[in-house]
Amino acid sequence: RKEVEQDPGPFNVPEGATVAFNCTYSNSASQSFFWYRQDCRKEPKLLMSVYSSGNEDGRFTAQLNRASQYISLLIRDSKLSDSATYLCVVNLRPRGSARQLTFGSGTQLTVLP
Amino acid sequence: DVKVTQSSRYLVKRTGEKVFLECVQDMDHENMFWYRQDPGLGLRLIYFSYDVKMKEKGDIPEGYSVSREKKERFSLILESASTNQTSMYLCASRAGGSGANVLTFGAGSRLTVL
């Protein structure tokens, strides 16, 4: 079983739709959680951190479910510019370890006009 | 903003050649990382460094070595390139301390080994 697992998609949705991605992680002691965004042929960039109580940044909402060991990303009112691959990133290692972050293989989203 | 610069965006090499991929960051970050990214496999950690001249193996170090002689520069070396090392290579840096988790990536180096 992969340490961090995502549905690869692709998710093809019309503009204005709401879409949600989930990501499961294997280590219940995981400390920190993030969503990165990667545009085609570009480097990954931090989209948002995921906090225990859930957090929102504009049209994007991130949630953490520790009991079921998954995080989610919800995108409301999808825009064409949201088309990208969304990477789930989990800190699986003990706090203080430099080798901390493990990446999921990404979920591809295409927003259609 | 932190800037991470990778020296080559695209390289084509032949099997058996030695390959150097260089990465420079300008924000005095302690930690630097080399990943490779392949379709369906995501980003996999090759090596990382938490200080000058310090290095640790990641998940897939075989066939690679690294060098960190200066804090701002982290080089990935393929001593004898093979076709299965054709990939996108991403360098990243991160500040030190247990509270610093965010990685900043370079634009990537796409290597093709013929």
mmCIF file of C-alpha atoms in Angstrom:
data_model
loop_
_atom_site.group_PDB
_atom_site.id
_atom_site.type_symbol
_atom_site.label_atom_id
_atom_site.label_comp_id
_atom_site.label_asym_id
_atom_site.label_seq_id
_atom_site.Cartn_x
_atom_site.Cartn_y
_atom_site.Cartn_z
ATOM 1 C CA ARG A 1 0.000 0.000 0.000
ATOM 2 C CA LYS A 2 1.311 3.464 -0.865
ATOM 3 C CA GLU A 3 2.010 5.788 2.038
ATOM 4 C CA VAL A 4 -0.001 8.566 0.407
ATOM 5 C CA GLU A 5 -2.672 7.620 -2.084
ATOM 6 C CA GLN A 6 -4.761 9.735 -4.453
ATOM 7 C CA ASP A 7 -7.276 9.026 -7.176
ATOM 8 C CA PRO A 8 -5.306 9.932 -10.316
ATOM 9 C CA GLY A 9 -8.392 11.042 -12.213
ATOM 10 C CA PRO A 10 -8.641 12.665 -14.637
ATOM 11 C CA PHE A 11 -11.524 14.714 -13.364
ATOM 12 C CA ASN A 12 -13.180 16.608 -16.208
ATOM 13 C CA VAL A 13 -15.712 19.129 -14.948
ATOM 14 C CA PRO A 14 -17.575 22.064 -16.501
ATOM 15 C CA GLU A 15 -16.856 25.616 -15.478
ATOM 16 C CA GLY A 16 -18.730 26.554 -12.342
ATOM 17 C CA ALA A 17 -18.876 23.014 -11.009
ATOM 18 C CA THR A 18 -17.843 21.931 -7.538
ATOM 19 C CA VAL A 19 -15.252 19.193 -7.397
ATOM 20 C CA ALA A 20 -13.646 17.350 -4.491
ATOM 21 C CA PHE A 21 -10.516 15.250 -4.210
ATOM 22 C CA ASN A 22 -9.550 12.902 -1.421
ATOM 23 C CA CYS A 23 -6.170 11.666 -0.320
ATOM 24 C CA THR A 24 -5.514 8.849 2.157
ATOM 25 C CA TYR A 25 -2.361 8.405 4.211
ATOM 26 C CA SER A 26 -1.069 5.330 5.985
ATOM 27 C CA ASN A 27 0.695 6.660 9.069
ATOM 28 C CA SER A 28 -1.656 7.713 11.833
ATOM 29 C CA ALA A 29 1.172 9.695 13.454
ATOM 30 C CA SER A 30 1.436 12.050 10.478
ATOM 31 C CA GLN A 31 1.892 15.630 11.556
ATOM 32 C CA SER A 32 1.256 18.020 8.704
ATOM 33 C CA PHE A 33 -0.742 18.047 5.513
ATOM 34 C CA PHE A 34 -0.665 20.135 2.384
ATOM 35 C CA TRP A 35 -2.102 20.504 -1.081
ATOM 36 C CA TYR A 36 0.276 21.510 -3.868
ATOM 37 C CA ARG A 37 -0.750 22.482 -7.359
ATOM 38 C CA GLN A 38 1.275 21.597 -10.447
ATOM 39 C CA ASP A 39 0.491 23.120 -13.819
ATOM 40 C CA CYS A 40 1.439 21.236 -16.956
ATOM 41 C CA ARG A 41 5.231 21.207 -17.422
ATOM 42 C CA LYS A 42 5.746 23.402 -14.356
ATOM 43 C CA GLU A 43 6.991 22.829 -10.841
ATOM 44 C CA PRO A 44 4.692 22.095 -7.896
ATOM 45 C CA LYS A 45 3.672 25.095 -5.820
ATOM 46 C CA LEU A 46 2.025 25.204 -2.435
ATOM 47 C CA LEU A 47 -1.721 25.726 -2.725
ATOM 48 C CA MET A 48 -2.645 25.517 0.940
ATOM 49 C CA SER A 49 -1.862 23.842 4.215
ATOM 50 C CA VAL A 50 -4.515 21.668 5.825
ATOM 51 C CA TYR A 51 -5.365 22.402 9.439
ATOM 52 C CA SER A 52 -7.080 20.098 11.902
ATOM 53 C CA SER A 53 -10.208 22.240 12.061
ATOM 54 C CA GLY A 54 -10.402 22.631 8.302
ATOM 55 C CA ASN A 55 -9.588 25.823 6.446
ATOM 56 C CA GLU A 56 -10.761 27.856 3.522
ATOM 57 C CA ASP A 57 -9.009 30.089 1.029
ATOM 58 C CA GLY A 58 -11.468 31.690 -1.338
ATOM 59 C CA ARG A 59 -13.042 28.955 -3.449
ATOM 60 C CA PHE A 60 -10.808 26.276 -1.943
ATOM 61 C CA THR A 61 -11.603 24.334 1.219
ATOM 62 C CA ALA A 62 -9.289 21.793 2.801
ATOM 63 C CA GLN A 63 -10.316 19.312 5.473
ATOM 64 C CA LEU A 64 -8.580 16.702 7.578
ATOM 65 C CA ASN A 65 -10.162 13.549 8.953
ATOM 66 C CA ARG A 66 -7.665 11.975 11.341
ATOM 67 C CA ALA A 67 -9.954 9.110 12.340
ATOM 68 C CA SER A 68 -10.210 7.886 8.756
ATOM 69 C CA GLN A 69 -6.749 9.160 7.785
ATOM 70 C CA TYR A 70 -7.643 11.256 4.810
ATOM 71 C CA ILE A 71 -7.542 14.854 3.681
ATOM 72 C CA SER A 72 -9.771 16.476 1.112
ATOM 73 C CA LEU A 73 -9.746 19.465 -1.193
ATOM 74 C CA LEU A 74 -12.984 21.056 -2.366
ATOM 75 C CA ILE A 75 -13.018 23.552 -5.216
ATOM 76 C CA ARG A 76 -16.180 25.573 -5.687
ATOM 77 C CA ASP A 77 -17.181 27.484 -8.818
ATOM 78 C CA SER A 78 -14.398 25.928 -10.888
ATOM 79 C CA LYS A 79 -12.494 28.160 -13.297
ATOM 80 C CA LEU A 80 -10.625 27.204 -16.443
ATOM 81 C CA SER A 81 -7.464 28.318 -14.653
ATOM 82 C CA ASP A 82 -7.994 25.643 -11.989
ATOM 83 C CA SER A 83 -6.976 23.002 -14.529
ATOM 84 C CA ALA A 84 -3.862 21.400 -13.057
ATOM 85 C CA THR A 85 -2.634 18.395 -11.137
ATOM 86 C CA TYR A 86 -3.266 18.568 -7.415
ATOM 87 C CA LEU A 87 -0.706 16.854 -5.207
ATOM 88 C CA CYS A 88 -1.439 15.682 -1.709
ATOM 89 C CA VAL A 89 1.577 16.026 0.579
ATOM 90 C CA VAL A 90 1.886 14.513 4.037
ATOM 91 C CA ASN A 91 4.530 14.793 6.700
ATOM 92 C CA LEU A 92 4.933 11.145 7.667
ATOM 93 C CA ARG A 93 8.103 11.430 9.684
ATOM 94 C CA PRO A 94 8.684 12.363 13.269
ATOM 95 C CA ARG A 95 8.795 16.051 14.018
ATOM 96 C CA GLY A 96 12.245 17.480 13.448
ATOM 97 C CA SER A 97 13.201 15.039 10.723
ATOM 98 C CA ALA A 98 14.360 16.820 7.595
ATOM 99 C CA ARG A 99 13.105 13.952 5.477
ATOM 100 C CA GLN A 100 9.486 14.668 6.175
ATOM 101 C CA LEU A 101 7.321 15.145 3.170
ATOM 102 C CA THR A 102 5.779 12.381 1.090
ATOM 103 C CA PHE A 103 3.898 13.175 -2.091
ATOM 104 C CA GLY A 104 0.888 11.503 -3.586
ATOM 105 C CA SER A 105 1.008 10.871 -7.316
ATOM 106 C CA GLY A 106 -1.497 13.628 -7.989
ATOM 107 C CA THR A 107 -5.053 14.083 -9.226
ATOM 108 C CA GLN A 108 -5.481 15.648 -12.629
ATOM 109 C CA LEU A 109 -8.270 18.196 -13.028
ATOM 110 C CA THR A 110 -9.484 19.664 -16.303
ATOM 111 C CA VAL A 111 -12.122 22.370 -16.199
ATOM 112 C CA LEU A 112 -14.028 22.526 -19.465
ATOM 113 C CA PRO A 113 -15.625 25.645 -20.978
ATOM 114 C CA ASP B 1 10.259 35.146 -2.669
ATOM 115 C CA VAL B 2 12.575 32.179 -2.509
ATOM 116 C CA LYS B 3 14.035 31.387 -5.821
ATOM 117 C CA VAL B 4 15.315 27.948 -6.704
ATOM 118 C CA THR B 5 17.154 27.810 -10.000
ATOM 119 C CA GLN B 6 18.010 24.654 -11.887
ATOM 120 C CA SER B 7 20.771 25.053 -14.416
ATOM 121 C CA SER B 8 19.303 23.046 -17.281
ATOM 122 C CA ARG B 9 15.665 22.747 -18.337
ATOM 123 C CA TYR B 10 16.232 20.077 -20.967
ATOM 124 C CA LEU B 11 19.114 17.657 -21.434
ATOM 125 C CA VAL B 12 19.677 14.768 -23.798
ATOM 126 C CA LYS B 13 22.466 12.363 -22.895
ATOM 127 C CA ARG B 14 23.684 8.985 -24.053
ATOM 128 C CA THR B 15 23.821 5.838 -21.978
ATOM 129 C CA GLY B 16 26.995 5.758 -19.898
ATOM 130 C CA GLU B 17 27.572 9.498 -19.892
ATOM 131 C CA LYS B 18 28.128 11.386 -16.655
ATOM 132 C CA VAL B 19 25.406 13.930 -15.947
ATOM 133 C CA PHE B 20 25.486 16.907 -13.582
ATOM 134 C CA LEU B 21 22.297 18.655 -12.544
ATOM 135 C CA GLU B 22 22.833 21.814 -10.554
ATOM 136 C CA CYS B 23 20.486 23.649 -8.241
ATOM 137 C CA VAL B 24 20.940 27.011 -6.524
ATOM 138 C CA GLN B 25 18.695 28.678 -3.958
ATOM 139 C CA ASP B 26 18.961 32.261 -2.791
ATOM 140 C CA MET B 27 17.249 32.285 0.608
ATOM 141 C CA ASP B 28 19.846 30.696 2.847
ATOM 142 C CA HIS B 29 17.766 27.544 3.343
ATOM 143 C CA GLU B 30 19.390 24.728 5.275
ATOM 144 C CA ASN B 31 17.565 21.878 3.563
ATOM 145 C CA MET B 32 17.747 20.968 -0.090
ATOM 146 C CA PHE B 33 16.212 18.029 -1.920
ATOM 147 C CA TRP B 34 16.356 16.216 -5.220
ATOM 148 C CA TYR B 35 13.242 14.432 -6.499
ATOM 149 C CA ARG B 36 12.389 12.679 -9.698
ATOM 150 C CA GLN B 37 8.873 12.743 -11.065
ATOM 151 C CA ASP B 38 7.469 10.043 -13.300
ATOM 152 C CA PRO B 39 3.898 9.523 -14.551
ATOM 153 C CA GLY B 40 1.833 7.497 -12.115
ATOM 154 C CA LEU B 41 4.612 7.423 -9.529
ATOM 155 C CA GLY B 42 4.546 11.005 -8.330
ATOM 156 C CA LEU B 43 7.570 12.655 -6.779
ATOM 157 C CA ARG B 44 10.144 10.327 -5.286
ATOM 158 C CA LEU B 45 12.966 11.555 -3.084
ATOM 159 C CA ILE B 46 16.455 10.714 -4.349
ATOM 160 C CA TYR B 47 18.692 12.507 -1.842
ATOM 161 C CA PHE B 48 18.473 15.398 0.532
ATOM 162 C CA SER B 49 20.905 17.574 2.419
ATOM 163 C CA TYR B 50 20.334 19.370 5.706
ATOM 164 C CA ASP B 51 23.656 21.213 5.814
ATOM 165 C CA VAL B 52 26.819 21.832 3.863
ATOM 166 C CA LYS B 53 28.646 18.576 3.127
ATOM 167 C CA MET B 54 25.821 16.616 4.765
ATOM 168 C CA LYS B 55 23.617 14.299 2.759
ATOM 169 C CA GLU B 56 21.133 11.528 3.327
ATOM 170 C CA LYS B 57 19.670 8.958 0.998
ATOM 171 C CA GLY B 58 16.072 9.262 0.064
ATOM 172 C CA ASP B 59 13.829 6.514 -1.236
ATOM 173 C CA ILE B 60 15.594 5.863 -4.565
ATOM 174 C CA PRO B 61 19.300 6.796 -4.291
ATOM 175 C CA GLU B 62 20.671 3.983 -6.466
ATOM 176 C CA GLY B 63 22.532 5.278 -9.488
ATOM 177 C CA TYR B 64 22.798 8.802 -8.100
ATOM 178 C CA SER B 65 25.142 10.818 -5.928
ATOM 179 C CA VAL B 66 25.006 14.380 -4.645
ATOM 180 C CA SER B 67 27.321 17.170 -3.629
ATOM 181 C CA ARG B 68 26.747 20.118 -1.346
ATOM 182 C CA GLU B 69 29.937 22.137 -1.010
ATOM 183 C CA LYS B 70 28.153 25.453 -0.447
ATOM 184 C CA LYS B 71 24.912 26.148 1.347
ATOM 185 C CA GLU B 72 23.177 27.574 -1.698
ATOM 186 C CA ARG B 73 24.140 24.858 -4.167
ATOM 187 C CA PHE B 74 23.067 21.201 -4.349
ATOM 188 C CA SER B 75 24.173 19.069 -7.266
ATOM 189 C CA LEU B 76 22.812 15.739 -8.452
ATOM 190 C CA ILE B 77 25.234 13.471 -10.289
ATOM 191 C CA LEU B 78 24.489 10.495 -12.485
ATOM 192 C CA GLU B 79 27.844 8.731 -12.745
ATOM 193 C CA SER B 80 26.776 6.581 -15.691
ATOM 194 C CA ALA B 81 23.403 7.506 -17.099
ATOM 195 C CA SER B 82 20.975 4.759 -18.019
ATOM 196 C CA THR B 83 17.733 4.852 -19.978
ATOM 197 C CA ASN B 84 15.668 4.216 -16.840
ATOM 198 C CA GLN B 85 16.934 7.522 -15.495
ATOM 199 C CA THR B 86 15.002 9.392 -18.152
ATOM 200 C CA SER B 87 12.752 11.574 -16.025
ATOM 201 C CA MET B 88 11.874 15.021 -14.744
ATOM 202 C CA TYR B 89 14.226 16.025 -11.934
ATOM 203 C CA LEU B 90 13.044 18.588 -9.421
ATOM 204 C CA CYS B 91 15.178 20.380 -6.874
ATOM 205 C CA ALA B 92 13.586 21.933 -3.800
ATOM 206 C CA SER B 93 14.662 23.846 -0.734
ATOM 207 C CA ARG B 94 13.186 24.398 2.687
ATOM 208 C CA ALA B 95 14.112 26.395 5.734
ATOM 209 C CA GLY B 96 15.375 24.505 8.773
ATOM 210 C CA GLY B 97 13.490 23.844 11.996
ATOM 211 C CA SER B 98 10.691 21.445 12.775
ATOM 212 C CA GLY B 99 8.048 24.025 12.004
ATOM 213 C CA ALA B 100 9.161 24.637 8.453
ATOM 214 C CA ASN B 101 7.459 22.263 6.080
ATOM 215 C CA VAL B 102 6.919 24.178 2.880
ATOM 216 C CA LEU B 103 9.053 23.213 -0.089
ATOM 217 C CA THR B 104 9.961 25.621 -2.854
ATOM 218 C CA PHE B 105 10.769 23.941 -6.134
ATOM 219 C CA GLY B 106 12.883 24.810 -9.100
ATOM 220 C CA ALA B 107 11.408 24.672 -12.585
ATOM 221 C CA GLY B 108 12.715 21.173 -13.181
ATOM 222 C CA SER B 109 15.237 19.515 -15.471
ATOM 223 C CA ARG B 110 13.879 17.088 -18.017
ATOM 224 C CA LEU B 111 16.540 14.488 -18.770
ATOM 225 C CA THR B 112 16.358 12.079 -21.679
ATOM 226 C CA VAL B 113 18.899 9.262 -21.791
ATOM 227 C CA LEU B 114 19.225 7.594 -25.184
#
